[in-house]
Coordinates of N, CA and C in Angstrom, one line a residue:
V1 N 0.8 -1.2 -0.1 CA -0.1 0.0 0.0 C 0.8 1.4 0.0
L2 N 2.0 1.2 0.9 CA 2.7 2.4 0.9 C 3.5 2.6 -0.5
Q3 N 4.0 1.6 -1.2 CA 4.4 1.6 -2.4 C 3.5 2.2 -3.4
M4 N 2.2 1.9 -3.5 CA 1.2 2.2 -4.2 C 0.9 3.8 -4.0
L5 N 0.9 4.2 -2.9 CA 0.7 5.6 -2.4 C 1.9 6.4 -3.0
R6 N 3.3 6.0 -3.0 CA 4.3 6.7 -3.3 C 4.2 6.8 -4.9
L7 N 3.8 5.9 -5.6 CA 3.7 5.8 -7.0 C 2.5 6.9 -7.4
T8 N 1.6 6.8 -6.6 CA 0.3 7.7 -7.0 C 0.9 9.3 -6.8
L9 N 1.5 9.4 -5.5 CA 2.0 10.9 -5.4 C 3.0 11.2 -6.5
S10 N 3.8 10.4 -6.8 CA 4.8 10.7 -8.0 C 4.2 11.0 -9.3
S11 N 3.1 10.3 -9.6 CA 2.3 10.6 -10.7 C 1.7 11.8 -10.8
L12 N 1.1 12.2 -9.5 CA 0.4 13.5 -9.4 C 1.4 14.7 -9.3
S13 N 2.6 14.4 -9.0 CA 3.6 15.5 -8.9 C 3.9 15.9 -10.5
R14 N 4.0 14.8 -11.2 CA 4.5 15.1 -12.6 C 3.3 15.6 -13.3
V15 N 2.0 15.2 -13.2 CA 0.9 15.7 -13.8 C 0.6 17.3 -13.3
S16 N 0.9 17.5 -12.1 CA 0.7 19.0 -11.8 C 1.9 19.9 -12.2
A17 N 2.9 19.2 -12.5 CA 4.0 20.2 -13.1 C 3.7 20.5 -14.6
L18 N 3.0 19.6 -15.2 CA 2.6 19.9 -16.7 C 2.2 21.3 -16.9
P19 N 1.1 21.6 -16.4 CA 0.7 23.1 -16.4 C 1.7 24.0 -16.3
R20 N 2.5 24.1 -15.3 CA 3.7 25.0 -15.0 C 4.7 25.0 -16.2
I21 N 4.9 23.9 -16.7 CA 6.0 23.7 -17.9 C 5.4 24.3 -19.1
A22 N 3.9 24.0 -19.5 CA 3.3 24.8 -20.6 C 3.3 26.2 -20.5
A23 N 3.0 26.7 -19.1 CA 2.9 28.2 -19.0 C 4.3 28.7 -19.0
T24 N 5.5 28.0 -18.6 CA 6.7 28.6 -18.8 C 7.0 28.6 -20.3
S25 N 6.8 27.6 -21.0 CA 7.1 27.7 -22.5 C 6.4 28.7 -23.2
F26 N 5.0 29.0 -22.9 CA 4.3 30.2 -23.3 C 4.9 31.4 -23.1
S27 N 5.3 31.5 -21.7 CA 5.9 32.8 -21.4 C 7.3 33.2 -22.1
T28 N 7.9 32.0 -22.3 CA 9.2 32.2 -23.0 C 9.1 32.5 -24.3
S29 N 8.0 31.9 -25.0 CA 7.7 32.2 -26.3 C 7.3 33.8 -26.4
Q30 N 6.4 34.1 -25.7 CA 5.8 35.5 -25.5 C 6.9 36.6 -25.3
R31 N 7.9 36.2 -24.5 CA 8.9 37.1 -24.0 C 9.8 37.4 -25.2
L32 N 10.2 36.2 -25.9 CA 11.0 36.3 -27.2 C 10.3 37.3 -28.2
Q33 N 9.0 37.1 -28.3 CA 8.2 37.9 -29.4 C 8.2 39.4 -28.7
N34 N 8.2 39.6 -27.6 CA 8.1 40.9 -27.2 C 9.5 41.5 -27.2
E35 N 10.7 40.8 -27.5 CA 11.9 41.3 -27.6 C 12.4 41.8 -28.9
Q36 N 11.4 41.4 -29.9 CA 11.9 41.6 -31.5 C 11.0 42.8 -31.8
R37 N 11.7 43.6 -32.6 CA 11.2 44.9 -33.2 C 11.5 45.0 -34.5
Q38 N 10.9 45.9 -35.2 CA 11.3 46.4 -36.5 C 11.7 47.9 -36.4
V39 N 12.6 48.4 -37.4 CA 12.8 49.7 -37.4 C 12.5 50.0 -38.8
K40 N 11.9 51.1 -39.0 CA 11.7 51.8 -40.3 C 12.6 53.1 -40.4
F41 N 13.6 52.9 -41.4 CA 14.4 54.0 -41.7 C 13.7 54.9 -43.0
V42 N 13.3 56.0 -42.7 CA 12.8 56.8 -43.7 C 13.8 57.6 -44.4
T43 N 14.0 57.5 -45.6 CA 15.2 58.4 -46.3 C 14.5 59.1 -47.5
T44 N 15.3 59.9 -48.0 CA 14.7 60.6 -49.2 C 14.5 59.5 -50.3
N45 N 15.3 58.6 -50.4 CA 15.3 57.5 -51.5 C 14.3 56.4 -51.2
G46 N 13.5 56.6 -50.2 CA 12.5 55.5 -49.7 C 12.7 55.0 -48.4
V47 N 11.9 53.9 -48.1 CA 11.7 53.3 -46.7 C 12.4 51.9 -46.7
H48 N 13.1 51.8 -45.8 CA 13.8 50.5 -45.5 C 13.6 49.9 -44.1
I49 N 13.2 48.6 -44.0 CA 12.7 48.2 -42.7 C 13.7 47.1 -42.4
G50 N 14.1 46.9 -41.1 CA 14.9 46.0 -40.7 C 14.5 45.3 -39.3
K51 N 14.6 44.1 -39.1 CA 14.3 43.4 -37.9 C 15.4 43.6 -36.9
A52 N 14.9 43.6 -35.6 CA 15.9 43.9 -34.4 C 15.3 43.1 -33.2
N53 N 16.5 43.2 -32.5 CA 16.3 42.5 -31.0 C 16.5 43.8 -30.0
I54 N 15.8 43.6 -28.9 CA 16.2 44.5 -27.8 C 17.6 44.5 -27.6
G55 N 18.1 45.7 -27.2 CA 19.6 45.9 -27.1 C 20.3 46.1 -28.5
D56 N 19.9 45.8 -29.7 CA 20.6 46.3 -30.8 C 20.5 47.7 -30.8
S57 N 21.6 48.3 -31.5 CA 21.6 49.7 -31.9 C 21.0 49.9 -33.1
L58 N 20.7 51.1 -33.4 CA 20.2 51.3 -34.9 C 21.2 51.1 -35.9
L59 N 22.6 51.2 -35.6 CA 23.5 50.9 -36.7 C 23.4 49.3 -36.6
D60 N 23.3 48.6 -35.7 CA 23.3 47.1 -35.8 C 22.1 46.8 -36.7
V61 N 21.0 47.4 -36.6 CA 19.8 47.0 -37.4 C 20.3 47.2 -39.1
V62 N 20.8 48.5 -39.2 CA 21.3 48.7 -40.6 C 22.3 47.5 -41.2
V63 N 23.3 47.2 -40.4 CA 24.3 46.3 -40.7 C 23.6 44.9 -40.7
N64 N 23.0 44.5 -39.8 CA 22.6 43.0 -39.7 C 21.5 42.8 -40.8
N65 N 20.7 43.7 -41.2 CA 19.8 43.6 -42.5 C 20.2 44.1 -43.5
D66 N 21.5 44.4 -43.7 CA 22.2 44.8 -44.9 C 21.3 45.9 -45.7
L67 N 20.8 46.8 -44.8 CA 19.9 47.9 -45.5 C 20.9 48.8 -46.3
P68 N 20.3 49.3 -47.3 CA 21.1 50.0 -48.5 C 21.2 51.5 -48.1
L69 N 21.7 51.9 -46.9 CA 21.9 53.3 -46.5 C 23.6 53.4 -46.6
D70 N 23.9 54.1 -47.9 CA 25.2 54.2 -48.1 C 26.0 54.9 -47.1
G71 N 27.0 54.6 -46.7 CA 28.2 55.3 -45.6 C 27.5 55.3 -44.4
F72 N 26.4 54.6 -44.0 CA 25.7 54.7 -42.7 C 26.8 54.2 -41.6
G73 N 27.1 54.7 -40.6 CA 28.0 54.1 -39.7 C 29.3 53.7 -40.1
A74 N 30.0 54.7 -40.9 CA 31.3 54.3 -41.5 C 32.3 54.1 -40.4
C75 N 32.2 54.6 -39.2 CA 33.1 54.3 -38.2 C 32.9 53.0 -37.4
E76 N 31.7 52.4 -37.8 CA 31.4 51.2 -37.0 C 31.1 51.4 -35.6
G77 N 30.6 52.7 -35.2 CA 30.0 52.8 -34.0 C 31.2 53.3 -33.0
T78 N 32.2 53.7 -33.5 CA 33.2 54.2 -32.5 C 33.3 55.6 -32.1
L79 N 32.2 56.3 -32.4 CA 32.1 57.7 -32.3 C 33.3 58.5 -32.8
A80 N 33.5 58.3 -34.2 CA 34.5 58.9 -34.8 C 33.9 59.6 -36.1
C81 N 32.6 59.5 -36.4 CA 32.0 60.2 -37.4 C 30.6 60.5 -37.0
C82 N 29.8 61.1 -38.1 CA 28.5 61.3 -37.8 C 27.5 60.7 -39.0
T83 N 28.1 59.7 -39.6 CA 27.3 59.1 -40.7 C 26.0 58.5 -40.2
C84 N 25.8 58.1 -39.2 CA 24.8 57.4 -38.7 C 23.7 58.3 -38.1
H85 N 23.8 59.7 -38.3 CA 22.8 60.6 -38.0 C 21.5 60.3 -38.1
V86 N 20.6 60.2 -37.1 CA 19.2 60.0 -37.4 C 18.3 61.1 -36.5
V87 N 17.2 61.3 -37.0 CA 16.3 62.2 -36.3 C 15.3 61.2 -35.7
L88 N 14.9 61.4 -34.3 CA 14.0 60.5 -33.7 C 12.5 61.2 -33.6
S89 N 11.6 60.7 -33.2 CA 10.2 61.2 -33.0 C 10.5 61.9 -31.7
P90 N 9.8 63.1 -31.4 CA 9.9 63.7 -30.1 C 9.8 62.8 -28.9
E91 N 8.9 61.8 -29.0 CA 8.5 60.9 -27.8 C 9.6 60.0 -27.7
H92 N 10.2 59.3 -28.9 CA 11.3 58.6 -28.7 C 12.6 59.2 -28.2
F93 N 12.8 60.4 -28.7 CA 14.0 61.2 -28.1 C 13.8 61.4 -26.6
A94 N 12.8 61.7 -26.3 CA 12.6 62.1 -24.8 C 12.7 60.8 -24.1
R95 N 12.4 59.7 -24.4 CA 12.5 58.4 -23.7 C 13.9 58.1 -23.7
V96 N 14.7 58.3 -24.9 CA 16.0 57.8 -25.0 C 16.9 58.7 -24.1
D97 N 16.6 60.0 -24.3 CA 17.5 61.1 -23.6 C 17.4 60.8 -22.0
K98 N 16.3 60.4 -21.5 CA 16.2 60.1 -20.2 C 17.2 58.9 -19.8
M99 N 16.9 57.8 -20.5 CA 17.8 56.3 -20.2 C 19.3 56.7 -20.7
N100 N 19.4 57.3 -21.7 CA 20.8 57.1 -22.3 C 21.1 58.6 -23.0
P101 N 21.4 59.8 -22.1 CA 21.5 60.9 -22.7 C 22.9 60.9 -23.7
A102 N 23.0 61.8 -24.7 CA 24.1 61.9 -25.5 C 25.5 62.3 -24.6
C103 N 26.6 61.8 -24.9 CA 27.7 61.9 -24.2 C 28.3 63.2 -25.0
E104 N 29.5 63.7 -24.4 CA 30.0 64.8 -25.0 C 30.6 64.6 -26.3
D105 N 31.2 63.4 -26.5 CA 31.7 63.1 -27.9 C 30.5 63.0 -28.9
E106 N 29.5 62.4 -28.6 CA 28.4 62.4 -29.5 C 27.9 63.7 -30.0
M107 N 27.7 64.6 -28.8 CA 27.3 66.0 -29.0 C 28.2 66.8 -30.0
D108 N 29.6 66.6 -29.7 CA 30.5 67.2 -30.6 C 30.3 66.7 -32.0
L109 N 30.2 65.4 -32.3 CA 29.9 65.0 -33.7 C 28.6 65.4 -34.3
L110 N 27.5 65.5 -33.4 CA 26.4 65.9 -33.9 C 26.6 67.5 -34.3
D111 N 27.2 68.3 -33.8 CA 27.5 69.7 -34.2 C 27.8 69.8 -35.5
L112 N 28.6 68.5 -36.0 CA 29.2 68.4 -37.5 C 28.1 68.0 -38.5
A113 N 27.2 67.6 -38.0 CA 26.0 66.7 -38.8 C 25.2 67.7 -39.6
P114 N 25.0 67.7 -40.8 CA 23.9 68.6 -41.5 C 22.6 68.2 -41.2
A115 N 21.7 69.1 -41.4 CA 20.2 68.9 -41.1 C 20.1 68.5 -39.7
L116 N 20.7 69.0 -38.7 CA 20.5 68.8 -37.4 C 19.1 69.3 -36.9
S117 N 18.7 68.6 -35.9 CA 17.3 68.9 -35.3 C 17.5 68.8 -33.8
D118 N 16.4 69.2 -33.1 CA 16.5 68.9 -31.7 C 16.3 67.5 -31.3
E119 N 16.0 66.7 -32.1 CA 15.8 65.3 -31.8 C 16.7 64.5 -32.7
S120 N 18.0 65.0 -32.9 CA 19.1 64.2 -33.5 C 19.8 63.6 -32.6
R121 N 20.2 62.3 -33.1 CA 21.1 61.4 -32.1 C 22.0 60.6 -33.4
L122 N 23.0 60.1 -32.8 CA 23.8 59.2 -33.7 C 23.2 57.7 -33.5
G123 N 22.8 57.0 -34.5 CA 22.2 56.0 -34.5 C 23.0 54.7 -33.8
C124 N 24.4 54.9 -33.7 CA 25.2 53.9 -33.0 C 25.0 53.9 -31.5
Q125 N 24.5 55.0 -31.1 CA 24.3 55.2 -29.6 C 22.9 55.0 -29.2
I126 N 21.9 54.7 -30.2 CA 20.6 54.4 -29.7 C 20.4 52.9 -29.7
K127 N 20.0 52.3 -28.6 CA 19.7 51.0 -28.4 C 18.3 50.7 -28.4
L128 N 17.7 49.8 -28.9 CA 16.3 49.3 -28.8 C 15.9 48.8 -27.3
D129 N 14.9 49.2 -27.0 CA 14.5 49.0 -25.5 C 13.2 48.5 -25.6
S130 N 12.7 47.7 -24.5 CA 11.5 47.1 -24.5 C 10.2 48.0 -24.5
A131 N 10.6 49.4 -24.3 CA 9.5 50.3 -24.1 C 9.4 51.0 -25.6
D132 N 10.2 50.6 -26.7 CA 9.9 50.9 -28.0 C 8.9 50.1 -28.5
P133 N 8.2 50.8 -29.5 CA 7.0 50.1 -30.1 C 7.5 49.0 -31.1
I134 N 6.6 48.1 -31.6 CA 7.0 47.0 -32.4 C 7.6 47.5 -33.6
L135 N 7.1 48.7 -34.0 CA 7.6 49.3 -35.2 C 8.1 50.7 -35.0
L136 N 9.5 50.8 -34.9 CA 10.0 52.2 -34.7 C 10.5 52.7 -35.9
E137 N 9.9 54.2 -36.0 CA 10.4 54.9 -37.2 C 11.4 55.9 -36.8
V138 N 12.3 55.8 -37.7 CA 13.4 57.1 -37.6 C 13.8 57.7 -39.0
T139 N 14.1 58.9 -39.0 CA 14.4 59.6 -40.2 C 16.0 59.7 -40.3
V140 N 16.2 59.4 -41.6 CA 17.7 59.6 -41.9 C 17.9 60.8 -42.9
P141 N 18.7 62.0 -42.3 CA 18.7 63.0 -43.1 C 19.3 62.7 -44.6
E142 N 18.9 63.6 -45.5 CA 19.4 63.4 -46.9 C 20.9 63.4 -47.1
V143 N 21.4 64.5 -46.3 CA 22.9 64.7 -46.5 C 23.7 64.2 -45.2
T144 N 24.7 63.4 -45.4 CA 25.6 63.0 -44.3 C 26.9 63.6 -44.5
R145 N 27.6 63.8 -43.3 CA 28.9 64.2 -43.5 C 29.8 63.3 -42.6
D146 N 31.0 62.7 -43.0 CA 31.9 62.0 -42.4 C 32.9 62.8 -41.6
A147 N 32.6 63.0 -40.4 CA 33.6 63.9 -39.6 C 34.9 63.4 -39.6
R148 N 35.2 62.3 -39.8 CA 36.7 61.9 -40.1 C 37.3 62.6 -41.2
T149 N 36.6 63.1 -42.2 CA 37.3 63.5 -43.3 C 37.3 65.1 -43.2
L150 N 36.8 65.8 -42.4 CA 36.8 67.1 -42.2 C 38.3 67.5 -41.8
E151 N 38.8 68.8 -42.2 CA 40.1 69.4 -41.9 C 39.8 70.5 -41.1

């Protein structure tokens, strides 16, 4: 009888664990879906959309999706140029500026960027966050200038 009771308890333990396993799998699947984003780069030559993960920079999105933005991120994110200059929406800029304000080096490079606006940032410094919408839109100014080639 004692052995039968142990087997029954063991079976109940396995059965009661099933819903938790299913819930965990669902939560993991839902979490992964929540960590994926798309970024729409609006340029004068058209619109380019790339897939992204939370933590990717806007430069990562361009590179990982092989988006045709000539010269974008020429210094590969080392804060040596301003070719990844983007203009964020006012809401996105305010959120990013609270979490990750521009450092002095980025501000210096932005001073050299043409078509500078109040919501300008360097794409290599903007990382996607879980607070970002599923489809994030940024504007890429028509003219870029590589600060490394200025004298």
